[in-house]
mmCIF file of C-alpha atoms and ligand atoms in Angstrom:
data_model
loop_
_atom_site.group_PDB
_atom_site.id
_atom_site.type_symbol
_atom_site.label_atom_id
_atom_site.label_comp_id
_atom_site.label_asym_id
_atom_site.label_seq_id
_atom_site.Cartn_x
_atom_site.Cartn_y
_atom_site.Cartn_z
ATOM 1 C CA UNK A 232 31.016 13.768 -2.028
ATOM 2 C CA UNK A 233 28.538 15.632 0.126
ATOM 3 C CA UNK A 234 25.342 14.090 1.477
ATOM 4 C CA UNK A 235 23.062 15.811 -1.045
ATOM 5 C CA UNK A 236 25.094 14.442 -3.955
ATOM 6 C CA UNK A 237 25.173 10.983 -2.417
ATOM 7 C CA UNK A 238 21.394 10.916 -1.945
ATOM 8 C CA UNK A 239 20.896 12.240 -5.459
ATOM 9 C CA UNK A 240 23.088 9.469 -6.805
ATOM 10 C CA UNK A 241 21.294 6.809 -4.777
ATOM 11 C CA UNK A 242 17.907 8.128 -5.961
ATOM 12 C CA UNK A 243 19.064 8.020 -9.575
ATOM 13 C CA UNK A 244 20.090 4.396 -9.258
ATOM 14 C CA UNK A 245 16.854 3.553 -7.416
ATOM 15 C CA UNK A 246 14.903 5.202 -10.252
ATOM 16 C CA UNK A 247 16.683 3.101 -12.845
ATOM 17 C CA UNK A 248 16.016 -0.090 -10.908
ATOM 18 C CA UNK A 249 12.386 0.852 -10.226
ATOM 19 C CA UNK A 250 11.820 1.595 -13.923
ATOM 20 C CA UNK A 251 13.182 -1.815 -14.843
ATOM 21 C CA UNK A 252 11.110 -3.699 -12.309
ATOM 22 C CA UNK A 253 7.987 -1.751 -13.319
ATOM 23 C CA UNK A 254 8.607 -2.746 -16.961
ATOM 24 C CA UNK A 255 9.045 -6.377 -15.900
ATOM 25 C CA UNK A 256 5.812 -6.347 -13.857
ATOM 26 C CA UNK A 257 3.962 -4.700 -16.778
ATOM 27 C CA UNK A 258 5.184 -7.448 -19.080
ATOM 28 C CA UNK A 259 4.153 -10.223 -16.657
ATOM 29 C CA UNK A 260 0.736 -8.634 -16.135
ATOM 30 C CA UNK A 261 0.087 -8.353 -19.878
ATOM 31 C CA UNK A 262 1.108 -11.980 -20.411
ATOM 32 C CA UNK A 263 -1.056 -13.203 -17.545
ATOM 33 C CA UNK A 264 -4.080 -11.173 -18.701
ATOM 34 C CA UNK A 265 -3.785 -12.531 -22.229
ATOM 35 C CA UNK A 266 -3.317 -16.126 -20.920
ATOM 36 C CA UNK A 267 0.182 -16.469 -22.347
ATOM 37 C CA UNK A 268 1.577 -16.957 -18.869
ATOM 38 C CA UNK A 269 0.241 -18.857 -15.868
ATOM 39 C CA UNK A 270 0.921 -18.023 -12.250
ATOM 40 C CA UNK A 271 -0.833 -18.867 -8.997
ATOM 41 C CA UNK A 272 -0.666 -15.161 -8.110
ATOM 42 C CA UNK A 273 -3.809 -13.134 -8.581
ATOM 43 C CA UNK A 274 -3.626 -10.720 -11.555
ATOM 44 C CA UNK A 275 -4.701 -8.038 -9.044
ATOM 45 C CA UNK A 276 -1.569 -8.797 -6.988
ATOM 46 C CA UNK A 277 0.623 -8.167 -10.040
ATOM 47 C CA UNK A 278 -1.290 -4.973 -10.804
ATOM 48 C CA UNK A 279 -0.942 -3.993 -7.114
ATOM 49 C CA UNK A 280 2.843 -4.393 -7.022
ATOM 50 C CA UNK A 281 3.109 -2.573 -10.359
ATOM 51 C CA UNK A 282 1.207 0.386 -8.892
ATOM 52 C CA UNK A 283 3.544 0.295 -5.859
ATOM 53 C CA UNK A 284 6.593 0.467 -8.139
ATOM 54 C CA UNK A 285 5.053 3.409 -10.043
ATOM 55 C CA UNK A 286 4.192 5.163 -6.778
ATOM 56 C CA UNK A 287 7.809 4.821 -5.634
ATOM 57 C CA UNK A 288 9.030 6.134 -8.993
ATOM 58 C CA UNK A 289 6.707 9.114 -8.784
ATOM 59 C CA UNK A 290 8.098 9.994 -5.335
ATOM 60 C CA UNK A 291 11.690 9.671 -6.526
ATOM 61 C CA UNK A 292 11.013 11.857 -9.583
ATOM 62 C CA UNK A 293 9.425 14.542 -7.409
ATOM 63 C CA UNK A 294 12.394 14.460 -5.042
ATOM 64 C CA UNK A 295 14.951 14.540 -7.831
ATOM 65 C CA UNK A 296 13.108 17.349 -9.606
ATOM 66 C CA UNK A 297 12.988 19.356 -6.329
ATOM 67 C CA UNK A 298 9.307 19.720 -7.058
ATOM 68 C CA UNK A 299 7.183 21.808 -4.776
ATOM 69 C CA UNK A 300 3.774 20.416 -4.112
ATOM 70 C CA UNK A 301 0.490 21.285 -2.494
ATOM 71 C CA UNK A 302 0.785 19.326 0.752
ATOM 72 C CA UNK A 303 -2.967 18.895 1.371
ATOM 73 C CA UNK A 304 -3.499 17.494 -2.127
ATOM 74 C CA UNK A 305 -0.471 15.256 -1.768
ATOM 75 C CA UNK A 306 -1.790 13.892 1.560
ATOM 76 C CA UNK A 307 -5.172 13.199 -0.066
ATOM 77 C CA UNK A 308 -3.445 11.495 -3.004
ATOM 78 C CA UNK A 309 -1.328 9.284 -0.753
ATOM 79 C CA UNK A 310 -4.245 8.359 1.509
ATOM 80 C CA UNK A 311 -6.250 7.363 -1.577
ATOM 81 C CA UNK A 312 -3.322 5.264 -2.783
ATOM 82 C CA UNK A 313 -2.584 3.521 0.528
ATOM 83 C CA UNK A 314 -6.203 2.936 1.549
ATOM 84 C CA UNK A 315 -6.689 1.106 -1.735
ATOM 85 C CA UNK A 316 -3.504 -0.884 -1.073
ATOM 86 C CA UNK A 317 -4.826 -1.849 2.400
ATOM 87 C CA UNK A 318 -8.200 -2.862 0.878
ATOM 88 C CA UNK A 319 -6.417 -5.107 -1.603
ATOM 89 C CA UNK A 320 -4.234 -6.681 1.105
ATOM 90 C CA UNK A 321 -7.442 -7.570 2.977
ATOM 91 C CA UNK A 322 -8.828 -9.216 -0.149
ATOM 92 C CA UNK A 323 -5.587 -11.127 -0.834
ATOM 93 C CA UNK A 324 -5.618 -12.432 2.740
ATOM 94 C CA UNK A 325 -9.298 -13.389 2.366
ATOM 95 C CA UNK A 326 -8.509 -15.272 -0.831
ATOM 96 C CA UNK A 327 -5.472 -17.124 0.500
ATOM 97 C CA UNK A 328 -7.125 -18.555 3.625
ATOM 98 C CA UNK A 329 -8.339 -22.135 3.763
ATOM 99 C CA UNK A 330 -12.151 -22.187 3.277
ATOM 100 C CA UNK A 331 -12.533 -23.543 6.844
ATOM 101 C CA UNK A 332 -11.004 -20.378 8.355
ATOM 102 C CA UNK A 333 -14.416 -18.692 8.445
ATOM 103 C CA UNK A 334 -13.725 -16.196 11.250
ATOM 104 C CA UNK A 335 -10.493 -14.921 9.735
ATOM 105 C CA UNK A 336 -12.179 -14.812 6.323
ATOM 106 C CA UNK A 337 -14.942 -12.582 7.724
ATOM 107 C CA UNK A 338 -12.468 -10.282 9.480
ATOM 108 C CA UNK A 339 -10.414 -9.921 6.270
ATOM 109 C CA UNK A 340 -13.597 -9.301 4.285
ATOM 110 C CA UNK A 341 -14.708 -6.591 6.728
ATOM 111 C CA UNK A 342 -11.344 -4.847 6.479
ATOM 112 C CA UNK A 343 -11.654 -5.002 2.687
ATOM 113 C CA UNK A 344 -15.019 -3.262 2.790
ATOM 114 C CA UNK A 345 -13.841 -0.701 5.353
ATOM 115 C CA UNK A 346 -10.800 0.238 3.294
ATOM 116 C CA UNK A 347 -12.869 0.425 0.106
ATOM 117 C CA UNK A 348 -14.988 3.043 1.910
ATOM 118 C CA UNK A 349 -11.887 4.840 3.167
ATOM 119 C CA UNK A 350 -10.462 4.899 -0.368
ATOM 120 C CA UNK A 351 -13.656 6.598 -1.549
ATOM 121 C CA UNK A 352 -13.540 9.068 1.366
ATOM 122 C CA UNK A 353 -9.938 9.968 0.545
ATOM 123 C CA UNK A 354 -10.797 10.374 -3.141
ATOM 124 C CA UNK A 355 -13.619 12.763 -2.266
ATOM 125 C CA UNK A 356 -11.160 15.010 -0.391
ATOM 126 C CA UNK A 357 -10.239 16.531 -3.743
ATOM 127 C CA UNK A 358 -13.749 18.039 -3.735
ATOM 128 C CA UNK A 359 -13.822 18.926 -0.027
ATOM 129 C CA UNK A 360 -10.440 19.253 1.701
ATOM 130 C CA UNK A 361 -12.153 20.206 4.967
ATOM 131 C CA UNK A 362 -12.605 16.535 5.820
ATOM 132 C CA UNK A 363 -8.880 15.783 5.596
ATOM 133 C CA UNK A 364 -8.186 15.540 9.374
ATOM 134 C CA UNK A 365 -11.171 13.208 9.786
ATOM 135 C CA UNK A 366 -10.102 10.905 6.949
ATOM 136 C CA UNK A 367 -6.506 10.831 8.233
ATOM 137 C CA UNK A 368 -7.746 9.844 11.717
ATOM 138 C CA UNK A 369 -10.022 7.117 10.394
ATOM 139 C CA UNK A 370 -7.327 5.799 8.089
ATOM 140 C CA UNK A 371 -4.834 5.675 10.965
ATOM 141 C CA UNK A 372 -7.250 3.912 13.318
ATOM 142 C CA UNK A 373 -8.119 1.248 10.738
ATOM 143 C CA UNK A 374 -4.530 0.794 9.558
ATOM 144 C CA UNK A 375 -3.445 0.078 13.153
ATOM 145 C CA UNK A 376 -6.327 -2.437 13.243
ATOM 146 C CA UNK A 377 -5.325 -4.192 10.033
ATOM 147 C CA UNK A 378 -1.642 -4.124 11.009
ATOM 148 C CA UNK A 379 -2.470 -5.989 14.230
ATOM 149 C CA UNK A 380 -4.624 -8.460 12.281
ATOM 150 C CA UNK A 381 -1.835 -9.070 9.755
ATOM 151 C CA UNK A 382 0.691 -9.449 12.571
ATOM 152 C CA UNK A 383 -1.430 -12.066 14.352
ATOM 153 C CA UNK A 384 -1.982 -13.801 11.019
ATOM 154 C CA UNK A 385 1.735 -13.911 10.237
ATOM 155 C CA UNK A 386 2.477 -15.336 13.683
ATOM 156 C CA UNK A 387 -0.341 -17.854 13.179
ATOM 157 C CA UNK A 388 1.224 -18.963 9.878
ATOM 158 C CA UNK A 389 4.682 -19.329 11.423
ATOM 159 C CA UNK A 390 3.315 -21.330 14.350
ATOM 160 C CA UNK A 391 1.184 -23.416 11.989
ATOM 161 C CA UNK A 392 -2.058 -22.402 13.694
ATOM 162 C CA UNK A 393 -3.709 -21.037 10.545
ATOM 163 C CA UNK A 394 -4.586 -23.043 7.438
ATOM 164 C CA UNK A 395 -3.673 -21.049 4.356
ATOM 165 C CA UNK A 396 -1.852 -21.081 1.025
ATOM 166 C CA UNK A 397 -0.012 -17.832 1.922
ATOM 167 C CA UNK A 398 3.713 -17.744 2.719
ATOM 168 C CA UNK A 399 4.641 -16.286 6.120
ATOM 169 C CA UNK A 400 6.971 -13.908 4.233
ATOM 170 C CA UNK A 401 3.995 -12.447 2.359
ATOM 171 C CA UNK A 402 2.291 -11.917 5.731
ATOM 172 C CA UNK A 403 5.379 -10.195 7.073
ATOM 173 C CA UNK A 404 5.586 -8.044 3.927
ATOM 174 C CA UNK A 405 2.047 -6.709 4.316
ATOM 175 C CA UNK A 406 2.690 -6.035 8.032
ATOM 176 C CA UNK A 407 5.676 -3.905 7.036
ATOM 177 C CA UNK A 408 3.624 -2.006 4.443
ATOM 178 C CA UNK A 409 0.974 -1.252 7.075
ATOM 179 C CA UNK A 410 3.716 -0.079 9.473
ATOM 180 C CA UNK A 411 5.093 2.181 6.753
ATOM 181 C CA UNK A 412 1.631 3.666 6.147
ATOM 182 C CA UNK A 413 1.114 4.191 9.917
ATOM 183 C CA UNK A 414 4.387 6.151 10.065
ATOM 184 C CA UNK A 415 3.299 8.266 7.069
ATOM 185 C CA UNK A 416 -0.186 8.864 8.544
ATOM 186 C CA UNK A 417 1.322 10.076 11.826
ATOM 187 C CA UNK A 418 3.292 12.671 9.863
ATOM 188 C CA UNK A 419 0.109 13.686 8.000
ATOM 189 C CA UNK A 420 -1.645 14.076 11.334
ATOM 190 C CA UNK A 421 1.039 16.508 12.515
ATOM 191 C CA UNK A 422 0.575 18.452 9.293
ATOM 192 C CA UNK A 423 -3.233 18.525 9.709
ATOM 193 C CA UNK A 424 -2.910 20.022 13.196
ATOM 194 C CA UNK A 425 -0.861 22.984 11.908
HETATM 195 FE FE1 FE2 B 1566 1.341 -4.189 -1.047
#
């Protein structure tokens, strides 16, 4: 089997699995929102991971369909998606800290506000694409900032220096998502300079 066929096969199986997990998350979210199910997770967290599954599915479908797309619009779409994800991470961190962790709470809150603004800026690119390089730069700068904050936070949890109800693994997970977004943004930056 050649590489193209192997990737195609892997993508097909990933699509099947992603569809199933998206259906499961949809079901959990509906049950939680109608108070038929209780969890200590925020409903927004369930909605967040459902959107991530759908985002992944969308990418796989585009790849499998050999779809051509308008790169500038795709960059704007992905920056809107990921800036919102980063804003929500900030708010989850804010909400999982012990109430005595005032400084960390404020930092998380500030990142939440910043990324809400960046989400709006990215959304507005669909009206004015000229601002794309600026939004990419700002998004990159702030994502490096939040990645470092998340990294320190995760280390603080592991070393038991931070009071929180968050698992260190959740901290590590959001660090990895920020790292993924940084990698993507660097590619977008190369595209913007062309
Ligand atoms: Fe996430």
